[in-house]
mmCIF file of C-alpha atoms and ligand atoms in Angstrom:
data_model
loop_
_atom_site.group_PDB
_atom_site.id
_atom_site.type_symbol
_atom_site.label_atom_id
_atom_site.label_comp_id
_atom_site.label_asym_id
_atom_site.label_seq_id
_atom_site.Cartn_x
_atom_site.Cartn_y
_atom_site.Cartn_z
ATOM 1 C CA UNK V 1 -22.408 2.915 -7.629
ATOM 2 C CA UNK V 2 -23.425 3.250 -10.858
ATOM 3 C CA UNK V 3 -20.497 1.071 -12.404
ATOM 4 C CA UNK V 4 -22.106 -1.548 -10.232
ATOM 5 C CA UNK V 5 -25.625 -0.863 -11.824
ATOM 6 C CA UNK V 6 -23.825 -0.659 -15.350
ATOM 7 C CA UNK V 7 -22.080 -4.169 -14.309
ATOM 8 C CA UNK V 8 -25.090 -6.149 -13.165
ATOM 9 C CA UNK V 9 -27.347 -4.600 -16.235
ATOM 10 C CA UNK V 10 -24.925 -5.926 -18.476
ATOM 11 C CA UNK V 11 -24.551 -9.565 -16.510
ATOM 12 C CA UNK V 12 -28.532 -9.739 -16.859
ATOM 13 C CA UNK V 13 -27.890 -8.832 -20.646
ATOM 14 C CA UNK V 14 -25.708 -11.401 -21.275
ATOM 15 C CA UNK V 15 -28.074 -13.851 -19.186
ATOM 16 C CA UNK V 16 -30.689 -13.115 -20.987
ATOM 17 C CA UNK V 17 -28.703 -13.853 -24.342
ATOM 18 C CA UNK V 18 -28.010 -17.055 -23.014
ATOM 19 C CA UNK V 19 -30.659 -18.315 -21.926
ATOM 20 C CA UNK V 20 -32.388 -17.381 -25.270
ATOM 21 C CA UNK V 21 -29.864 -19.171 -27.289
ATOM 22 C CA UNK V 22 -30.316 -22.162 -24.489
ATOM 23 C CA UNK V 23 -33.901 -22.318 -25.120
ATOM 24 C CA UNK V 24 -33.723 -22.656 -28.722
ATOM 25 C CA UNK V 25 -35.193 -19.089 -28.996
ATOM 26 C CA UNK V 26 -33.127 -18.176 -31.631
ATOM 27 C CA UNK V 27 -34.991 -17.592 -34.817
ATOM 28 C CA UNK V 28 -32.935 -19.318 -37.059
ATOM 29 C CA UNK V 29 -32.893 -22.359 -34.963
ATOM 30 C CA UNK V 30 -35.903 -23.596 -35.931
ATOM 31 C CA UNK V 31 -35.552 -27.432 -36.376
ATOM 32 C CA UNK V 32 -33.618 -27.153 -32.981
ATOM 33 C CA UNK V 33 -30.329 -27.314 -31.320
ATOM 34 C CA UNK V 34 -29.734 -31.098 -31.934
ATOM 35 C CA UNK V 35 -30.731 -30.963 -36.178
ATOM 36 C CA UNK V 36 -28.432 -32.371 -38.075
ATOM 37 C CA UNK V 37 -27.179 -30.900 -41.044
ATOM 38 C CA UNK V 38 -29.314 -32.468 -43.933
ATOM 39 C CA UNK V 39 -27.410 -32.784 -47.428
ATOM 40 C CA UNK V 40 -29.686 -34.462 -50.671
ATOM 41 C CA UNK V 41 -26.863 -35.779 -53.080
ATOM 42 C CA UNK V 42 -27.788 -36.914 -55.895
ATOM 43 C CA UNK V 43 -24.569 -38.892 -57.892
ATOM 44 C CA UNK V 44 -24.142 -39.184 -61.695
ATOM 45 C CA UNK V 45 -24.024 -43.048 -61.413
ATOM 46 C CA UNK V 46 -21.310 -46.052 -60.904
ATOM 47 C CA UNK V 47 -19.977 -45.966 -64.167
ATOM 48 C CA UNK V 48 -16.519 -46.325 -63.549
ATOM 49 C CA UNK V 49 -13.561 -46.751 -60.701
ATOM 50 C CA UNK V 50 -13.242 -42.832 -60.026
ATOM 51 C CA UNK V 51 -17.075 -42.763 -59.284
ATOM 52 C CA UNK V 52 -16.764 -45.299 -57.286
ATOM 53 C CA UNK V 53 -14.022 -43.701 -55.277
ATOM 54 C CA UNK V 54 -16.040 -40.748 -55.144
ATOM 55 C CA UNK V 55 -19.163 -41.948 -53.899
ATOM 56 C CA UNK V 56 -17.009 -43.905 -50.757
ATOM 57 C CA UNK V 57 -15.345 -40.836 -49.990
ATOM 58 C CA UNK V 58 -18.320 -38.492 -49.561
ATOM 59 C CA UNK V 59 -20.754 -40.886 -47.681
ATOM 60 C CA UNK V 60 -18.124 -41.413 -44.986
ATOM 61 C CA UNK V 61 -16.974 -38.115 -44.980
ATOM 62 C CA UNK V 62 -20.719 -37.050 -44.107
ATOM 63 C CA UNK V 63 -20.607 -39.837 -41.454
ATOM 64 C CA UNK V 64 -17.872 -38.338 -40.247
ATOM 65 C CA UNK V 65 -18.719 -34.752 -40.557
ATOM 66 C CA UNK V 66 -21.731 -35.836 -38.619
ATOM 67 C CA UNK V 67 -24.186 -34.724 -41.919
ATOM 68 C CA UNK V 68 -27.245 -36.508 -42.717
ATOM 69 C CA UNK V 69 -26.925 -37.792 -46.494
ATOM 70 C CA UNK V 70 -29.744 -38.359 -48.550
ATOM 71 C CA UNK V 71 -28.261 -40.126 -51.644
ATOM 72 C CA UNK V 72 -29.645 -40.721 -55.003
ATOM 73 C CA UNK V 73 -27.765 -42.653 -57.694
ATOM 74 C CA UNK V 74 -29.056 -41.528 -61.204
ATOM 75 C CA UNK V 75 -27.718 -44.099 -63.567
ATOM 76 C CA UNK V 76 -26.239 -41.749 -65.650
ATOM 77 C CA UNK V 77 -29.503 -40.295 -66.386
ATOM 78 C CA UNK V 78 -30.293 -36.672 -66.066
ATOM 79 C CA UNK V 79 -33.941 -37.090 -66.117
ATOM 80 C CA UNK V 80 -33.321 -39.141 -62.597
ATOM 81 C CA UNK V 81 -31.235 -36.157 -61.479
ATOM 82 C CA UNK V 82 -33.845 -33.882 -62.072
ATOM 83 C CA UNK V 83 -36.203 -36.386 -60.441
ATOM 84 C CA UNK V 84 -34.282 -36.620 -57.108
ATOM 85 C CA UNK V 85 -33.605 -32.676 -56.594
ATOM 86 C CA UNK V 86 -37.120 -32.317 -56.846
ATOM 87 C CA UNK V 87 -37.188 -35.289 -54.130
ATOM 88 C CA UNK V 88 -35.201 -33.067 -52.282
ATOM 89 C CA UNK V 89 -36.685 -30.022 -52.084
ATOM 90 C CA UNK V 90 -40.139 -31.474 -51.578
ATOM 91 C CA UNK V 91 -38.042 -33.014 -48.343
ATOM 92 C CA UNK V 92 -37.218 -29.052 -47.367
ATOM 93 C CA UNK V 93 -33.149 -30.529 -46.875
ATOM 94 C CA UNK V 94 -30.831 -28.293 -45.990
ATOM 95 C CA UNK V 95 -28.188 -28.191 -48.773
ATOM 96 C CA UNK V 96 -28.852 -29.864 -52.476
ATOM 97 C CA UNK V 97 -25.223 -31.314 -53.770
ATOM 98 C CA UNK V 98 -25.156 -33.040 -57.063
ATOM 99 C CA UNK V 99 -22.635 -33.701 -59.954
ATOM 100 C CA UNK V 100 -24.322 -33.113 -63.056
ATOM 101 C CA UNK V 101 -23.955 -36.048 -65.567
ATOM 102 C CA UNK V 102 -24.322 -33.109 -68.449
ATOM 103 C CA UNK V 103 -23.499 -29.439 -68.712
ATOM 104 C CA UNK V 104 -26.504 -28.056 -69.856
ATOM 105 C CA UNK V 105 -30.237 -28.507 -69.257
ATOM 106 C CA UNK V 106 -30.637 -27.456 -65.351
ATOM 107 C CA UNK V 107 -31.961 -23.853 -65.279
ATOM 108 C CA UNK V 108 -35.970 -25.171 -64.387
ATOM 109 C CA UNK V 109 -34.692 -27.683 -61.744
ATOM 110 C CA UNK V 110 -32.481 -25.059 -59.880
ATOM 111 C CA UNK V 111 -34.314 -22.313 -60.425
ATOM 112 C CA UNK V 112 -36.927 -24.481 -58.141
ATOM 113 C CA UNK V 113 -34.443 -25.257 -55.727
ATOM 114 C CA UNK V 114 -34.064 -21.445 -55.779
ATOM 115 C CA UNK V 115 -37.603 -20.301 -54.939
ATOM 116 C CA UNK V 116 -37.713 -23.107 -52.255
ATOM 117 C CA UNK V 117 -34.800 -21.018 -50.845
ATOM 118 C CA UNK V 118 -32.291 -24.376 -50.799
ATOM 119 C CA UNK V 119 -28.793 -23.820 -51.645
ATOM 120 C CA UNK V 120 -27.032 -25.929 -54.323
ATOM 121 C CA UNK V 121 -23.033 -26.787 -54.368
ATOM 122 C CA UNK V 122 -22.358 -28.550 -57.524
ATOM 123 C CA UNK V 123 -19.656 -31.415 -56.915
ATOM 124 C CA UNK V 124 -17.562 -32.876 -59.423
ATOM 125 C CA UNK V 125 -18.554 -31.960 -62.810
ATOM 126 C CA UNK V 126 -20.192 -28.496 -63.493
ATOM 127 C CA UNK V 127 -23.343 -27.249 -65.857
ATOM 128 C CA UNK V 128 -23.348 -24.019 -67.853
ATOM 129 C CA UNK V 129 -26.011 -22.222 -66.656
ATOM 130 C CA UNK V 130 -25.581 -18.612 -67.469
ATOM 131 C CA UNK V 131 -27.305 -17.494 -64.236
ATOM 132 C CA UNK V 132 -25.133 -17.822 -62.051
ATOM 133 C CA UNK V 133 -27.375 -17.676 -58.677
ATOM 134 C CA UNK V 134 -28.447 -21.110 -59.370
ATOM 135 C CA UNK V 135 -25.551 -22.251 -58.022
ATOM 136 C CA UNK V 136 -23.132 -21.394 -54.929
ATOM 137 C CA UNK V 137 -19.954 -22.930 -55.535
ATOM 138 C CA UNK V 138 -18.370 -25.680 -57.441
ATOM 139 C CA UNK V 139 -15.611 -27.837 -55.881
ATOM 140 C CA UNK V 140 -14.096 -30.432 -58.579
ATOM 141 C CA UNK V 141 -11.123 -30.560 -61.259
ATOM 142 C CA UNK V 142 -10.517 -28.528 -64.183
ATOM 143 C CA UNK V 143 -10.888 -30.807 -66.923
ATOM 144 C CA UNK V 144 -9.431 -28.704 -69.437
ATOM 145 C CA UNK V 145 -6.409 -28.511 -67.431
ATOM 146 C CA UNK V 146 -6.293 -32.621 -67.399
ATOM 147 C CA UNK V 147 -6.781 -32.923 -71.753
ATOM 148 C CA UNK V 148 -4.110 -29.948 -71.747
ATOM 149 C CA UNK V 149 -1.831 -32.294 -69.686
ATOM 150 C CA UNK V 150 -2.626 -35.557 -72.010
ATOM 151 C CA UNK V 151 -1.788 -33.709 -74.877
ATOM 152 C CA UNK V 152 1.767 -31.949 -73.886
ATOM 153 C CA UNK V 153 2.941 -35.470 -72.868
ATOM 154 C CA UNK V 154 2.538 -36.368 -76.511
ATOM 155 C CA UNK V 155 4.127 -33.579 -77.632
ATOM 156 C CA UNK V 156 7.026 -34.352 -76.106
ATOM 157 C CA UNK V 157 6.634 -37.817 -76.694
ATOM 158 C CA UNK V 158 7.058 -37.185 -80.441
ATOM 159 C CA UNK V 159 9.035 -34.611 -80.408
ATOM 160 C CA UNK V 160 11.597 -35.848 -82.503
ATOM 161 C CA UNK V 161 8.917 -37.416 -84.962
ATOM 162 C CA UNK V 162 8.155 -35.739 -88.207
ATOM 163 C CA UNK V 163 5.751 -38.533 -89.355
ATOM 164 C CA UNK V 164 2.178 -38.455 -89.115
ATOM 165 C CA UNK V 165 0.744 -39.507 -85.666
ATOM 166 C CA UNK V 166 -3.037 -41.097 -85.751
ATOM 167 C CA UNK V 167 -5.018 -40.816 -82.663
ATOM 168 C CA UNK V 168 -8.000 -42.305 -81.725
ATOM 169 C CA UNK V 169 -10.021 -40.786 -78.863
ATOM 170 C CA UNK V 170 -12.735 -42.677 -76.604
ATOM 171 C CA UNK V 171 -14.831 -40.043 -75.194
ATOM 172 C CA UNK V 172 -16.853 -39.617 -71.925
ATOM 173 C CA UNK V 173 -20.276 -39.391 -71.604
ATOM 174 C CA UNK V 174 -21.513 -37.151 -74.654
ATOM 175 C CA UNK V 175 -22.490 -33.360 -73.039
ATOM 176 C CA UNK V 176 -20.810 -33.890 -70.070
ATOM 177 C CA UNK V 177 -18.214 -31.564 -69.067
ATOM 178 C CA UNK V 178 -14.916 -33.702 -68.202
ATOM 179 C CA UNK V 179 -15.690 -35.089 -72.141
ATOM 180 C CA UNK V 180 -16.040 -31.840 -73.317
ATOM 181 C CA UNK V 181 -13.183 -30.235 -71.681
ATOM 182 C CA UNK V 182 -10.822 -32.894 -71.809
ATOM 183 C CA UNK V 183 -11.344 -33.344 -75.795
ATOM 184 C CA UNK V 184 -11.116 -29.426 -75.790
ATOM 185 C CA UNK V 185 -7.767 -28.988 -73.248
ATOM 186 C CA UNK V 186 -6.054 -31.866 -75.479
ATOM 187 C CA UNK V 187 -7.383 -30.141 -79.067
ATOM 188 C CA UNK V 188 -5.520 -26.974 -77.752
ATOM 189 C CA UNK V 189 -2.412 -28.809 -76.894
ATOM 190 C CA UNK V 190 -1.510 -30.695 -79.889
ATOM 191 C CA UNK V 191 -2.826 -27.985 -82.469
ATOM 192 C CA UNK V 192 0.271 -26.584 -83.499
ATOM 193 C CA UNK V 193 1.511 -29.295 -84.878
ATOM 194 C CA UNK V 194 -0.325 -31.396 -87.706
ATOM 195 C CA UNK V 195 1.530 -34.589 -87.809
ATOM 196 C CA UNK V 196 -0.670 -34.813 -85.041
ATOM 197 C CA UNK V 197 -4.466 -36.423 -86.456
ATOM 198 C CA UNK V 198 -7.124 -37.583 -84.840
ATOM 199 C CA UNK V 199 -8.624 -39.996 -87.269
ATOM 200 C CA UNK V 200 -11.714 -41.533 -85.183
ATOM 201 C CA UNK V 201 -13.186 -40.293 -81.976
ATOM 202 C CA UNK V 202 -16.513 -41.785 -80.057
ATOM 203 C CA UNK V 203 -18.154 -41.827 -77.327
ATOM 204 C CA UNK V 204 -17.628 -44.928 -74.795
ATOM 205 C CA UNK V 205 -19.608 -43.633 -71.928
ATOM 206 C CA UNK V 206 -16.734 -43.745 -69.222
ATOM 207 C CA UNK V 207 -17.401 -47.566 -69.082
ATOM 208 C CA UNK V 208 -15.233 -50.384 -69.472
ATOM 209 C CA UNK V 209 -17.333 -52.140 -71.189
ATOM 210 C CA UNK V 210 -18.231 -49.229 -74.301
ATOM 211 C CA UNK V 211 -14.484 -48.534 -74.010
ATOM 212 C CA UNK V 212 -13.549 -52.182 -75.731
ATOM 213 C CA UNK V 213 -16.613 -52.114 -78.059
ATOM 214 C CA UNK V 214 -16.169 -48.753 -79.568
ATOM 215 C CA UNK V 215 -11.819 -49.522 -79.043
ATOM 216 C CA UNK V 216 -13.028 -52.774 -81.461
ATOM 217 C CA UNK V 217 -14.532 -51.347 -84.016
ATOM 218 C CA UNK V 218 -11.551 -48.592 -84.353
ATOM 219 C CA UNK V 219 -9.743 -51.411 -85.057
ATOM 220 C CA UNK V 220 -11.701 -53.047 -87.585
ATOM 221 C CA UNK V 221 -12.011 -49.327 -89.595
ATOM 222 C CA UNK V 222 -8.640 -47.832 -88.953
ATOM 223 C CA UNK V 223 -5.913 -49.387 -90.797
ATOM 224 C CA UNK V 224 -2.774 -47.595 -88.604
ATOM 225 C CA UNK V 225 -3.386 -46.473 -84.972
ATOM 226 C CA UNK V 226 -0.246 -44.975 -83.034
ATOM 227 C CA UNK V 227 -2.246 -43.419 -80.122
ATOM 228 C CA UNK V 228 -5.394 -43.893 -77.980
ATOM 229 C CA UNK V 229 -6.306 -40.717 -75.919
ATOM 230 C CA UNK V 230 -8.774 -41.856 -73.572
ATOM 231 C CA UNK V 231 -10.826 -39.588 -71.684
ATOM 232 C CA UNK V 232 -10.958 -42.127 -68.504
ATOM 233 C CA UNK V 233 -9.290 -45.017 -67.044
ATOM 234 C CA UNK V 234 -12.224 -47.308 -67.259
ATOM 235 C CA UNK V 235 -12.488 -47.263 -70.857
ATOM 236 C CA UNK V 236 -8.735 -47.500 -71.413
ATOM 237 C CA UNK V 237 -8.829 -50.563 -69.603
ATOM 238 C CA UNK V 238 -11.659 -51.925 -71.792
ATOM 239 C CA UNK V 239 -9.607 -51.018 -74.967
ATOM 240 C CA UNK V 240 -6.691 -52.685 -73.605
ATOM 241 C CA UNK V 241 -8.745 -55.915 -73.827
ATOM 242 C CA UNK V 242 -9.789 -55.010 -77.577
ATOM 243 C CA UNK V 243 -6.190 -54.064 -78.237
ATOM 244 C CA UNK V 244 -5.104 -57.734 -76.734
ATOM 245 C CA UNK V 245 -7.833 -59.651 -78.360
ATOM 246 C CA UNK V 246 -6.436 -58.227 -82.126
ATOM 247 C CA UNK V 247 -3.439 -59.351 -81.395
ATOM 248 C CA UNK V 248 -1.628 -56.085 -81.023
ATOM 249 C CA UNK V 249 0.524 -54.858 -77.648
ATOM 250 C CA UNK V 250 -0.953 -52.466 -75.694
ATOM 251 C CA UNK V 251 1.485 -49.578 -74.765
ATOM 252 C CA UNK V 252 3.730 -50.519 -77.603
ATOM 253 C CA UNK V 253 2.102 -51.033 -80.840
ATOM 254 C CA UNK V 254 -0.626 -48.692 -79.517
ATOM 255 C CA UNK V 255 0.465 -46.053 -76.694
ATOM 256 C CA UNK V 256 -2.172 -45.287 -74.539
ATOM 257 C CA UNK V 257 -2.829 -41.825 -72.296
ATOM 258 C CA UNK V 258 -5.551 -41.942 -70.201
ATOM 259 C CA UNK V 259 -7.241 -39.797 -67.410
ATOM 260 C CA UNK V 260 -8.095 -40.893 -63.815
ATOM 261 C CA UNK V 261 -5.200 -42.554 -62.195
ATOM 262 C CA UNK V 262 -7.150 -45.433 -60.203
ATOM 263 C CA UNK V 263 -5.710 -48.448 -58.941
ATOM 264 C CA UNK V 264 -6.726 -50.771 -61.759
ATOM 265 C CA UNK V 265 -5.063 -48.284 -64.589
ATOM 266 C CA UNK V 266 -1.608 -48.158 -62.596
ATOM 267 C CA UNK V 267 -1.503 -51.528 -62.292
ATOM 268 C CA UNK V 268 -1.545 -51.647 -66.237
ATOM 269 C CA UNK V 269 1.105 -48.983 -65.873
ATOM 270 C CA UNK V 270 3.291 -51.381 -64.249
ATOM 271 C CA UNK V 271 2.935 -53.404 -66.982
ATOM 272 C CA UNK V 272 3.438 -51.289 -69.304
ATOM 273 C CA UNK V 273 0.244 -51.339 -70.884
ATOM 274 C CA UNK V 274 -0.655 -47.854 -70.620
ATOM 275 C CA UNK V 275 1.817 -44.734 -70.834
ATOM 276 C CA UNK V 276 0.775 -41.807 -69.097
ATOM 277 C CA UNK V 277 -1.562 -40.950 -66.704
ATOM 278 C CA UNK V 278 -3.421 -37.334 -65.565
ATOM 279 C CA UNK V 279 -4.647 -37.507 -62.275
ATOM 280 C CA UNK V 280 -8.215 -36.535 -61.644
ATOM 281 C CA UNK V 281 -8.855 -36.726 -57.671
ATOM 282 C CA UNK V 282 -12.182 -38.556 -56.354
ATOM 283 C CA UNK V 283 -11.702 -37.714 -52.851
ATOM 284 C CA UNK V 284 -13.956 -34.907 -52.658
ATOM 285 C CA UNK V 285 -16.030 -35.906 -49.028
ATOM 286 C CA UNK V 286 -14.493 -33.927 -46.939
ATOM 287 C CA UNK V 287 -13.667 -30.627 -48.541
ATOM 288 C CA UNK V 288 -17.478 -31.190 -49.951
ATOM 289 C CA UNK V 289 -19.064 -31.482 -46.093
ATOM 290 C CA UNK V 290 -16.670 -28.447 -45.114
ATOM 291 C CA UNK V 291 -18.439 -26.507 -47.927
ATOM 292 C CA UNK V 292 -21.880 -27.178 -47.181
ATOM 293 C CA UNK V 293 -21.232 -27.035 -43.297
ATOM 294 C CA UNK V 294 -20.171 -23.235 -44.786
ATOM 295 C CA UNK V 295 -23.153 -22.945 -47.175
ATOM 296 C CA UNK V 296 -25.722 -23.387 -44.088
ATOM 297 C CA UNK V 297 -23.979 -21.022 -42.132
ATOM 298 C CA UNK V 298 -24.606 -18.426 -44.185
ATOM 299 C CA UNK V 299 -20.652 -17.959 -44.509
ATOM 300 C CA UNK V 300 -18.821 -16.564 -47.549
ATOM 301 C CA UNK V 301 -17.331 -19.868 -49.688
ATOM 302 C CA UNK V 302 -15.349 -19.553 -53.196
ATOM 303 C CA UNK V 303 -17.161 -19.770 -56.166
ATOM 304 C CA UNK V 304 -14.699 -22.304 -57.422
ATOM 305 C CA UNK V 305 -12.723 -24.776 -55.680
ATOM 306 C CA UNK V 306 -10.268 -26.671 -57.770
ATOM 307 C CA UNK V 307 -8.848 -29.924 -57.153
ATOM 308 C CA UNK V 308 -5.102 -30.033 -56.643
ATOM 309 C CA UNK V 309 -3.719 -33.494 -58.991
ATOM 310 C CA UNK V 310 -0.792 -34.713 -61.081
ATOM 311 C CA UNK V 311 0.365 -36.832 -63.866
ATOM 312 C CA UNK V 312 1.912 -40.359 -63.761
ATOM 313 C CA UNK V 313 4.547 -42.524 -65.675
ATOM 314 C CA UNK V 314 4.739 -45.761 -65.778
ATOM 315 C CA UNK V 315 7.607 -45.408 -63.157
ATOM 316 C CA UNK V 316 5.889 -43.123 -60.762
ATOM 317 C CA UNK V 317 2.571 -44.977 -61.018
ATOM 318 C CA UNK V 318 4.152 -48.516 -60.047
ATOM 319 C CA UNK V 319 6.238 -46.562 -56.744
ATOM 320 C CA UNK V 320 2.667 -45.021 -56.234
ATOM 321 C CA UNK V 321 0.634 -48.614 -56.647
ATOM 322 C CA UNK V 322 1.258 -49.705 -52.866
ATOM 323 C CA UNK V 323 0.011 -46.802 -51.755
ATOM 324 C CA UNK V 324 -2.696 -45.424 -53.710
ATOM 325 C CA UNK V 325 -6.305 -45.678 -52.115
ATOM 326 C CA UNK V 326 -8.704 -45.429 -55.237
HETATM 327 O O1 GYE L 401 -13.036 -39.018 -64.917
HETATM 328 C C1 GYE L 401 -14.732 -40.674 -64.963
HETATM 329 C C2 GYE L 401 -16.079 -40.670 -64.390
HETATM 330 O O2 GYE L 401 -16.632 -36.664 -63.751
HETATM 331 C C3 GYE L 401 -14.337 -36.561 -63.305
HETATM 332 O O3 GYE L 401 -16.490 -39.318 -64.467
HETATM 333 C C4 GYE L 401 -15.532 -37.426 -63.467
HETATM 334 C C5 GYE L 401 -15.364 -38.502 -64.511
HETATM 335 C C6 GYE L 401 -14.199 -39.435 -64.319
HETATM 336 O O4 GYE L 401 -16.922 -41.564 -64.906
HETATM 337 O O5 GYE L 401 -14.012 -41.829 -64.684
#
């Protein structure tokens, strides 16, 4: 008798439970049971192939994933990120994502985001806030890694040299980590030895179109060039005009090592224009929805999720060529 009472007091328990989380009773359910998950991204720009890439990737992978994406495309300007994340808050969306097109400058914006109670995933690139509750995860490369990579492959590729080696570097956008990483990762690799000089290095913006004007006038000033280290694909392929248009053979009178690994740069592989390759992965969508699906849960996510990539010869990038989807 009184299991039966236990039994049936329990059954109504569970009753009521569902029929409050039916109802939409649940406090936390407050925009209702068919609210989609609301994500403001805003995106450094379309400066090159890999952004490109990455900007396909994540706005299907939120259609897939079923996310509402608010996107924002900042022209490589900060002062447009800053001016969208506001956008978003004022819009009360559910998760802020953004690659910052510079490390450093963010603390008033997020701190914003902060009070407003909106989580923030950083994608991509990441800023160096020393607060580090501005901010609940960042899923991207390590870009040190990448300029560590570019510079053992020239260590070994002059291994048996003894003469002087002069580099010239094309930079990413100025303050932005993959251009301050990669120049650092690569710095640390080639250090021990100093046949190894780097006799001009700029800026070209991570365009194609900086990348053979700044590639140019290294030309015009530098009287022997061995190397370009370039910190992405895009401008690589703009110097290989420059190189071309001076008469010289790219990836023979000039070897080139580049970062990225799109399409365009292994077909220049395959033709022997450029002669190695670190991979930097664009495809970020869906492990970035699976995060912020996480984030607005409430679950526990890693403060840093790194990008799994590798490094191509000319060999390996023309078998990969067929195949590769960015
Ligand atoms: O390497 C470059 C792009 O932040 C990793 O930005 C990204 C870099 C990428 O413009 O091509």
């Amino acid at each position: 008798m009184s299991k039966r009472v236990a039994a049936s007091l329990v059954a109504g328990a569970m009753v009521t439970v569902l029929t409050a989380c039916g109802s939409g009773g649940g406090g936390s359910a407050d925009k209702g049971s068919g609210h989609k998950l609301v994500v403001g991204f805003s995106q450094v720009g379309a400066e090159s192939g890999w952004r490109t890439a990455n900007t396909k990737s994540i706005q299907e992978s939120a259609k897939k994933a079923g996310v509402e994406l608010k996107f924002s495309d900042a022209q490589q300007k900060q002062e447009n990120q800053i001016k969208a994340i506001r956008s978003f808050i004022q819009q009360k969306v559910d998760v802020i994502a953004f690659s910052p097109v510079v490390e450093s400058g963010w603390d008033t914006v997020l701190k914003e985001a902060k009070d407003a109670h909106i989580p923030v995933v950083l994608t991509d690139r990441a800023v160096d806030s020393k607060d580090e509750s501005l901010y609940v995860s960042f899923l991207g490369s390590d870009f040190v890694e990448e300029g560590k990579k570019a510079g053992d492959w020239l260590v070994k590729e002059y291994a048996n040299n003894s003469a002087d080696v002069n580099i010239v570097q094309l930079e990413g956008t100025t303050g932005s980590a993959p251009a301050n990483d990669r120049k650092s990762g690569f710095a640390d690799a080639t250090k021990g030895e100093p046949k190894f000089k780097v006799v001009a290095s700029q800026t070209g913006d991570f365009t194609r179109a900086k990348g053979k004007e700044v590639m140019q006038a290294f030309l015009k000033s530098q009287p022997k060039i061995d190397v370009l280290y370039a910190h992405n694909d895009d401008m690589a392929l703009g110097a290989i005009q420059a190189i071309e248009e001076a008469g010289k053979k790219p990836g023979t009178d000039i070897k080139i090592v580049s970062v990225d690994g799109v399409k365009d740069a292994f077909t220049a592989m395959s033709q022997g224009k450029i002669n190695y390759d670190v991979e930097c992965n664009p495809l970020l969508g869906d492990q970035l929805m699976d995060l912020v699906k996480k984030v607005k849960a409430g679950e526990q996510v890693p403060r840093r999720i790194k990008t799994e990539e590798g490094t191509f010869t000319p060999e390996q990038a023309t078998a990969a060529l067929p195949n590769r989807q960015y």
